[in-house]
Amino acid sequence: MPPLSQPQIPIIGLVGGVGSGKTSLTRWLGQRLRVAVVDADAAGHAALLEPEVRRALRARFGPEIFDPEGQVIRSRLAVRVFGATPRHREARQMLEAIVHPVIRRRLEEAIANYRQRGEYDLILLDAAVMLEAGWNNLCDVLVFVDAPLEQRQARVQAMRCWTTEELEHREASQWPLDDKRTAADFVVDNSGELEAAGRQLLEFLQHRFPHLADRLAATVPARTPASPVLP
């Protein structure tokens, strides 16, 4: 009798408000399972280094968003695209048309690389604009990480030095949180201790993907989340 095939490594999409604690939750999970992380933000940074992307950005937004070495000044680009006005929306649509196809290609390459290596129990895809860009169709399940606005504001002010206004501008450029929550297969309450939120996520994943329970029961050395593979 031939051996049973191993289940395909599941891809878990993480969404939530800015500062909801997705990164901390990912680290917590990576201490208990062999987790590979595909970071869309890192893929976006790498996309801005590609010559064809920079040429397109220069044509659309002008030379003022570049430094003397020809690198994109992300803060200047952010001022142009993040906000709720028609001008911001138009600029954001132009930016997305340029960079989103490149980012998606990098995400697909990273996922394929991790699955081919077969060293991980699951793959986490972290993308702030997961639903807006349609990248959720790369995932097997979508998890919404929920946290109160006050906690999220405190986190982004401490970690990213963003003002409340900057947070509002960023979130005005994304789907409303209620819509993201509705689109998710599961909601993690991250308003309290990280351990409690992590246990919620872990129980859901074991129920949805039973082979993960076997992995947790085995004596597997804990690994921290891997860096994105961005060929």
mmCIF file of C-alpha atoms in Angstrom:
data_model
loop_
_atom_site.group_PDB
_atom_site.id
_atom_site.type_symbol
_atom_site.label_atom_id
_atom_site.label_comp_id
_atom_site.label_asym_id
_atom_site.label_seq_id
_atom_site.Cartn_x
_atom_site.Cartn_y
_atom_site.Cartn_z
ATOM 1 C CA MET A 1 0.000 0.000 0.000
ATOM 2 C CA PRO A 2 1.562 3.345 -0.970
ATOM 3 C CA PRO A 3 2.231 5.836 1.839
ATOM 4 C CA LEU A 4 -0.338 8.523 2.423
ATOM 5 C CA SER A 5 0.603 11.860 0.891
ATOM 6 C CA GLN A 6 1.389 14.707 3.234
ATOM 7 C CA PRO A 7 -1.260 17.459 3.421
ATOM 8 C CA GLN A 8 -0.369 20.580 1.513
ATOM 9 C CA ILE A 9 1.071 23.314 3.697
ATOM 10 C CA PRO A 10 -1.856 25.640 4.490
ATOM 11 C CA ILE A 11 -1.636 29.361 3.849
ATOM 12 C CA ILE A 12 -3.141 31.585 6.528
ATOM 13 C CA GLY A 13 -3.938 35.174 5.612
ATOM 14 C CA LEU A 14 -3.725 37.697 8.472
ATOM 15 C CA VAL A 15 -5.697 40.936 8.258
ATOM 16 C CA GLY A 16 -6.659 43.604 10.752
ATOM 17 C CA GLY A 17 -6.335 47.254 11.570
ATOM 18 C CA VAL A 18 -2.987 48.993 11.666
ATOM 19 C CA GLY A 19 -1.375 48.156 15.012
ATOM 20 C CA SER A 20 -3.705 45.232 15.745
ATOM 21 C CA GLY A 21 -0.763 43.031 16.755
ATOM 22 C CA LYS A 22 -0.441 40.733 13.740
ATOM 23 C CA THR A 23 3.363 40.669 13.967
ATOM 24 C CA SER A 24 3.382 39.784 17.670
ATOM 25 C CA LEU A 25 0.811 37.055 17.065
ATOM 26 C CA THR A 26 2.932 35.669 14.235
ATOM 27 C CA ARG A 27 5.995 35.509 16.507
ATOM 28 C CA TRP A 28 3.968 33.750 19.204
ATOM 29 C CA LEU A 29 2.756 31.137 16.741
ATOM 30 C CA GLY A 30 6.280 30.700 15.359
ATOM 31 C CA GLN A 31 7.457 29.540 18.787
ATOM 32 C CA ARG A 32 5.039 26.612 18.658
ATOM 33 C CA LEU A 33 4.912 25.611 15.005
ATOM 34 C CA ARG A 34 7.289 25.769 12.072
ATOM 35 C CA VAL A 35 5.976 28.958 10.517
ATOM 36 C CA ALA A 36 7.074 30.629 7.303
ATOM 37 C CA VAL A 37 6.105 34.274 6.949
ATOM 38 C CA VAL A 38 5.417 35.982 3.650
ATOM 39 C CA ASP A 39 5.390 39.719 4.308
ATOM 40 C CA ALA A 40 3.657 41.803 1.643
ATOM 41 C CA ASP A 41 5.132 44.992 3.070
ATOM 42 C CA ALA A 42 8.641 43.617 2.551
ATOM 43 C CA ALA A 43 7.622 42.555 -0.950
ATOM 44 C CA GLY A 44 6.418 46.094 -1.562
ATOM 45 C CA HIS A 45 9.739 47.554 -0.439
ATOM 46 C CA ALA A 46 11.558 45.179 -2.764
ATOM 47 C CA ALA A 47 9.225 46.088 -5.641
ATOM 48 C CA LEU A 48 10.263 49.733 -5.327
ATOM 49 C CA LEU A 49 13.841 48.688 -6.090
ATOM 50 C CA GLU A 50 12.965 47.193 -9.464
ATOM 51 C CA PRO A 51 14.057 49.462 -12.352
ATOM 52 C CA GLU A 52 10.813 49.114 -14.313
ATOM 53 C CA VAL A 53 8.781 50.057 -11.240
ATOM 54 C CA ARG A 54 10.925 53.122 -10.570
ATOM 55 C CA ARG A 55 10.621 54.216 -14.200
ATOM 56 C CA ALA A 56 6.842 53.938 -14.043
ATOM 57 C CA LEU A 57 6.696 55.816 -10.739
ATOM 58 C CA ARG A 58 8.848 58.625 -12.079
ATOM 59 C CA ALA A 59 6.583 58.950 -15.106
ATOM 60 C CA ARG A 60 3.444 59.055 -12.956
ATOM 61 C CA PHE A 61 4.577 60.988 -9.868
ATOM 62 C CA GLY A 62 7.569 62.987 -11.024
ATOM 63 C CA PRO A 63 11.179 63.220 -9.803
ATOM 64 C CA GLU A 64 10.262 64.773 -6.437
ATOM 65 C CA ILE A 65 9.541 61.358 -4.882
ATOM 66 C CA PHE A 66 13.136 60.217 -5.546
ATOM 67 C CA ASP A 67 16.371 60.915 -3.691
ATOM 68 C CA PRO A 68 19.608 61.914 -5.499
ATOM 69 C CA GLU A 69 20.543 58.210 -5.871
ATOM 70 C CA GLY A 70 17.299 57.457 -7.665
ATOM 71 C CA GLN A 71 15.652 55.586 -4.780
ATOM 72 C CA VAL A 72 11.996 56.138 -3.911
ATOM 73 C CA ILE A 73 11.432 58.307 -0.850
ATOM 74 C CA ARG A 74 8.541 56.342 0.618
ATOM 75 C CA SER A 75 7.436 59.111 2.985
ATOM 76 C CA ARG A 76 6.953 61.502 0.065
ATOM 77 C CA LEU A 77 5.064 58.883 -1.898
ATOM 78 C CA ALA A 78 2.888 58.140 1.144
ATOM 79 C CA VAL A 79 1.820 61.777 1.395
ATOM 80 C CA ARG A 80 0.583 61.582 -2.179
ATOM 81 C CA VAL A 81 -1.408 58.356 -1.895
ATOM 82 C CA PHE A 82 -2.699 57.925 1.684
ATOM 83 C CA GLY A 83 -5.925 59.758 2.422
ATOM 84 C CA ALA A 84 -9.623 59.812 1.597
ATOM 85 C CA THR A 85 -9.794 62.688 -0.895
ATOM 86 C CA PRO A 86 -10.416 62.075 -4.613
ATOM 87 C CA ARG A 87 -6.859 63.240 -5.315
ATOM 88 C CA HIS A 88 -5.441 60.666 -2.905
ATOM 89 C CA ARG A 89 -7.635 57.906 -4.310
ATOM 90 C CA GLU A 90 -6.573 58.652 -7.870
ATOM 91 C CA ALA A 91 -2.890 58.684 -6.917
ATOM 92 C CA ARG A 92 -3.300 55.461 -4.930
ATOM 93 C CA GLN A 93 -4.941 53.721 -7.866
ATOM 94 C CA MET A 94 -2.034 54.732 -10.083
ATOM 95 C CA LEU A 95 0.459 53.424 -7.541
ATOM 96 C CA GLU A 96 -1.409 50.138 -7.119
ATOM 97 C CA ALA A 97 -1.579 49.593 -10.874
ATOM 98 C CA ILE A 98 2.208 49.832 -10.959
ATOM 99 C CA VAL A 99 3.293 47.903 -7.879
ATOM 100 C CA HIS A 100 0.532 45.388 -7.076
ATOM 101 C CA PRO A 101 1.272 43.020 -9.990
ATOM 102 C CA VAL A 102 4.950 42.989 -9.006
ATOM 103 C CA ILE A 103 4.131 42.380 -5.340
ATOM 104 C CA ARG A 104 1.747 39.540 -6.198
ATOM 105 C CA ARG A 105 4.413 37.869 -8.320
ATOM 106 C CA ARG A 106 6.839 38.049 -5.403
ATOM 107 C CA LEU A 107 4.246 36.661 -2.989
ATOM 108 C CA GLU A 108 3.486 33.730 -5.300
ATOM 109 C CA GLU A 109 7.192 33.006 -5.714
ATOM 110 C CA ALA A 110 7.743 33.064 -1.952
ATOM 111 C CA ILE A 111 4.778 30.749 -1.284
ATOM 112 C CA ALA A 112 5.909 28.301 -3.966
ATOM 113 C CA ASN A 113 9.438 28.341 -2.541
ATOM 114 C CA TYR A 114 8.265 27.549 0.987
ATOM 115 C CA ARG A 115 5.929 24.798 -0.162
ATOM 116 C CA GLN A 116 8.613 23.218 -2.293
ATOM 117 C CA ARG A 117 11.044 23.158 0.612
ATOM 118 C CA GLY A 118 8.492 21.359 2.793
ATOM 119 C CA GLU A 119 10.144 22.457 6.027
ATOM 120 C CA TYR A 120 7.175 24.275 7.527
ATOM 121 C CA ASP A 121 3.823 23.474 9.091
ATOM 122 C CA LEU A 122 2.070 26.528 7.726
ATOM 123 C CA ILE A 123 2.626 29.748 5.819
ATOM 124 C CA LEU A 124 1.394 33.088 7.130
ATOM 125 C CA LEU A 125 0.663 35.810 4.598
ATOM 126 C CA ASP A 126 0.665 39.246 6.214
ATOM 127 C CA ALA A 127 -0.656 41.999 3.957
ATOM 128 C CA ALA A 128 -2.269 45.272 5.018
ATOM 129 C CA VAL A 129 -4.224 45.481 1.740
ATOM 130 C CA MET A 130 -4.919 41.755 1.419
ATOM 131 C CA LEU A 131 -8.575 42.184 0.485
ATOM 132 C CA GLU A 132 -8.186 45.400 -1.448
ATOM 133 C CA ALA A 133 -5.566 43.818 -3.714
ATOM 134 C CA GLY A 134 -7.337 40.448 -4.015
ATOM 135 C CA TRP A 135 -4.425 38.555 -2.480
ATOM 136 C CA ASN A 136 -6.808 36.698 -0.168
ATOM 137 C CA ASN A 137 -7.329 34.214 -3.025
ATOM 138 C CA LEU A 138 -3.809 33.004 -2.316
ATOM 139 C CA CYS A 139 -4.922 31.864 1.150
ATOM 140 C CA ASP A 140 -6.710 28.796 2.472
ATOM 141 C CA VAL A 141 -8.241 30.731 5.376
ATOM 142 C CA LEU A 142 -8.403 34.383 6.380
ATOM 143 C CA VAL A 143 -7.991 35.474 10.013
ATOM 144 C CA PHE A 144 -8.940 38.923 11.299
ATOM 145 C CA VAL A 145 -6.944 40.189 14.285
ATOM 146 C CA ASP A 146 -9.156 42.511 16.305
ATOM 147 C CA ALA A 147 -7.971 45.151 18.787
ATOM 148 C CA PRO A 148 -9.483 48.391 20.127
ATOM 149 C CA LEU A 149 -8.549 51.666 18.462
ATOM 150 C CA GLU A 150 -6.877 53.015 21.602
ATOM 151 C CA GLN A 151 -4.512 50.034 21.785
ATOM 152 C CA ARG A 152 -3.711 50.250 18.093
ATOM 153 C CA GLN A 153 -2.969 53.962 18.345
ATOM 154 C CA ALA A 154 -0.606 53.365 21.258
ATOM 155 C CA ARG A 155 1.215 50.613 19.370
ATOM 156 C CA VAL A 156 1.791 52.582 16.176
ATOM 157 C CA GLN A 157 2.882 55.651 18.104
ATOM 158 C CA ALA A 158 5.392 53.573 20.076
ATOM 159 C CA MET A 159 6.692 51.401 17.225
ATOM 160 C CA ARG A 160 6.293 53.527 14.094
ATOM 161 C CA CYS A 161 6.159 57.054 15.537
ATOM 162 C CA TRP A 162 2.925 57.675 13.639
ATOM 163 C CA THR A 163 0.502 60.334 14.781
ATOM 164 C CA THR A 164 -3.195 59.629 15.205
ATOM 165 C CA GLU A 165 -3.756 61.561 11.978
ATOM 166 C CA GLU A 166 -1.314 59.341 10.082
ATOM 167 C CA LEU A 167 -3.090 56.220 11.344
ATOM 168 C CA GLU A 168 -6.427 57.651 10.208
ATOM 169 C CA HIS A 169 -5.023 58.464 6.765
ATOM 170 C CA ARG A 170 -3.658 54.944 6.359
ATOM 171 C CA GLU A 171 -6.883 53.266 7.408
ATOM 172 C CA ALA A 172 -8.963 55.600 5.225
ATOM 173 C CA SER A 173 -7.052 54.077 2.299
ATOM 174 C CA GLN A 174 -8.138 50.533 3.206
ATOM 175 C CA TRP A 175 -11.340 48.550 3.511
ATOM 176 C CA PRO A 176 -13.418 49.421 6.611
ATOM 177 C CA LEU A 177 -12.528 47.142 9.507
ATOM 178 C CA ASP A 178 -16.101 45.813 9.727
ATOM 179 C CA ASP A 179 -15.842 44.633 6.119
ATOM 180 C CA LYS A 180 -12.513 42.924 6.800
ATOM 181 C CA ARG A 181 -13.965 41.248 9.875
ATOM 182 C CA THR A 182 -16.953 40.003 7.884
ATOM 183 C CA ALA A 183 -14.729 38.619 5.119
ATOM 184 C CA ALA A 184 -12.597 36.601 7.557
ATOM 185 C CA ASP A 185 -13.081 32.931 8.394
ATOM 186 C CA PHE A 186 -12.110 33.553 12.016
ATOM 187 C CA VAL A 187 -11.688 36.538 14.349
ATOM 188 C CA VAL A 188 -8.982 36.669 17.020
ATOM 189 C CA ASP A 189 -9.620 38.971 19.965
ATOM 190 C CA ASN A 190 -6.269 40.623 20.644
ATOM 191 C CA SER A 191 -7.530 43.160 23.167
ATOM 192 C CA GLY A 192 -5.965 41.365 26.125
ATOM 193 C CA GLU A 193 -2.914 39.202 26.729
ATOM 194 C CA LEU A 194 -1.025 37.950 23.679
ATOM 195 C CA GLU A 195 -1.094 34.411 25.100
ATOM 196 C CA ALA A 196 -4.895 34.410 25.075
ATOM 197 C CA ALA A 197 -5.041 35.648 21.487
ATOM 198 C CA GLY A 198 -2.447 33.102 20.417
ATOM 199 C CA ARG A 199 -4.405 30.255 21.987
ATOM 200 C CA GLN A 200 -7.533 31.331 20.125
ATOM 201 C CA LEU A 201 -5.682 31.240 16.818
ATOM 202 C CA LEU A 202 -3.947 27.966 17.572
ATOM 203 C CA GLU A 203 -7.192 26.203 18.512
ATOM 204 C CA PHE A 204 -8.851 27.409 15.318
ATOM 205 C CA LEU A 205 -5.957 26.239 13.160
ATOM 206 C CA GLN A 206 -5.867 22.799 14.808
ATOM 207 C CA HIS A 207 -9.597 22.422 14.224
ATOM 208 C CA ARG A 208 -9.352 23.553 10.593
ATOM 209 C CA PHE A 209 -6.142 21.647 9.822
ATOM 210 C CA PRO A 210 -6.060 18.541 12.070
ATOM 211 C CA HIS A 211 -2.531 17.555 11.034
ATOM 212 C CA LEU A 212 -1.256 20.602 12.959
ATOM 213 C CA ALA A 213 -2.411 18.980 16.198
ATOM 214 C CA ASP A 214 -0.181 16.025 15.413
ATOM 215 C CA ARG A 215 2.706 18.382 14.753
ATOM 216 C CA LEU A 216 2.186 20.134 18.087
ATOM 217 C CA ALA A 217 2.142 16.792 19.874
ATOM 218 C CA ALA A 218 5.430 15.769 18.262
ATOM 219 C CA THR A 219 8.777 16.807 19.652
ATOM 220 C CA VAL A 220 9.644 19.428 17.057
ATOM 221 C CA PRO A 221 12.111 22.184 17.944
ATOM 222 C CA ALA A 222 10.364 25.554 18.057
ATOM 223 C CA ARG A 223 11.321 27.962 15.317
ATOM 224 C CA THR A 224 10.862 31.667 15.037
ATOM 225 C CA PRO A 225 9.085 32.899 11.899
ATOM 226 C CA ALA A 226 11.276 32.850 8.832
ATOM 227 C CA SER A 227 12.119 35.869 6.770
ATOM 228 C CA PRO A 228 10.208 36.269 3.517
ATOM 229 C CA VAL A 229 11.691 34.567 0.477
ATOM 230 C CA LEU A 230 11.611 37.271 -2.158
ATOM 231 C CA PRO A 231 13.510 36.100 -5.232
#
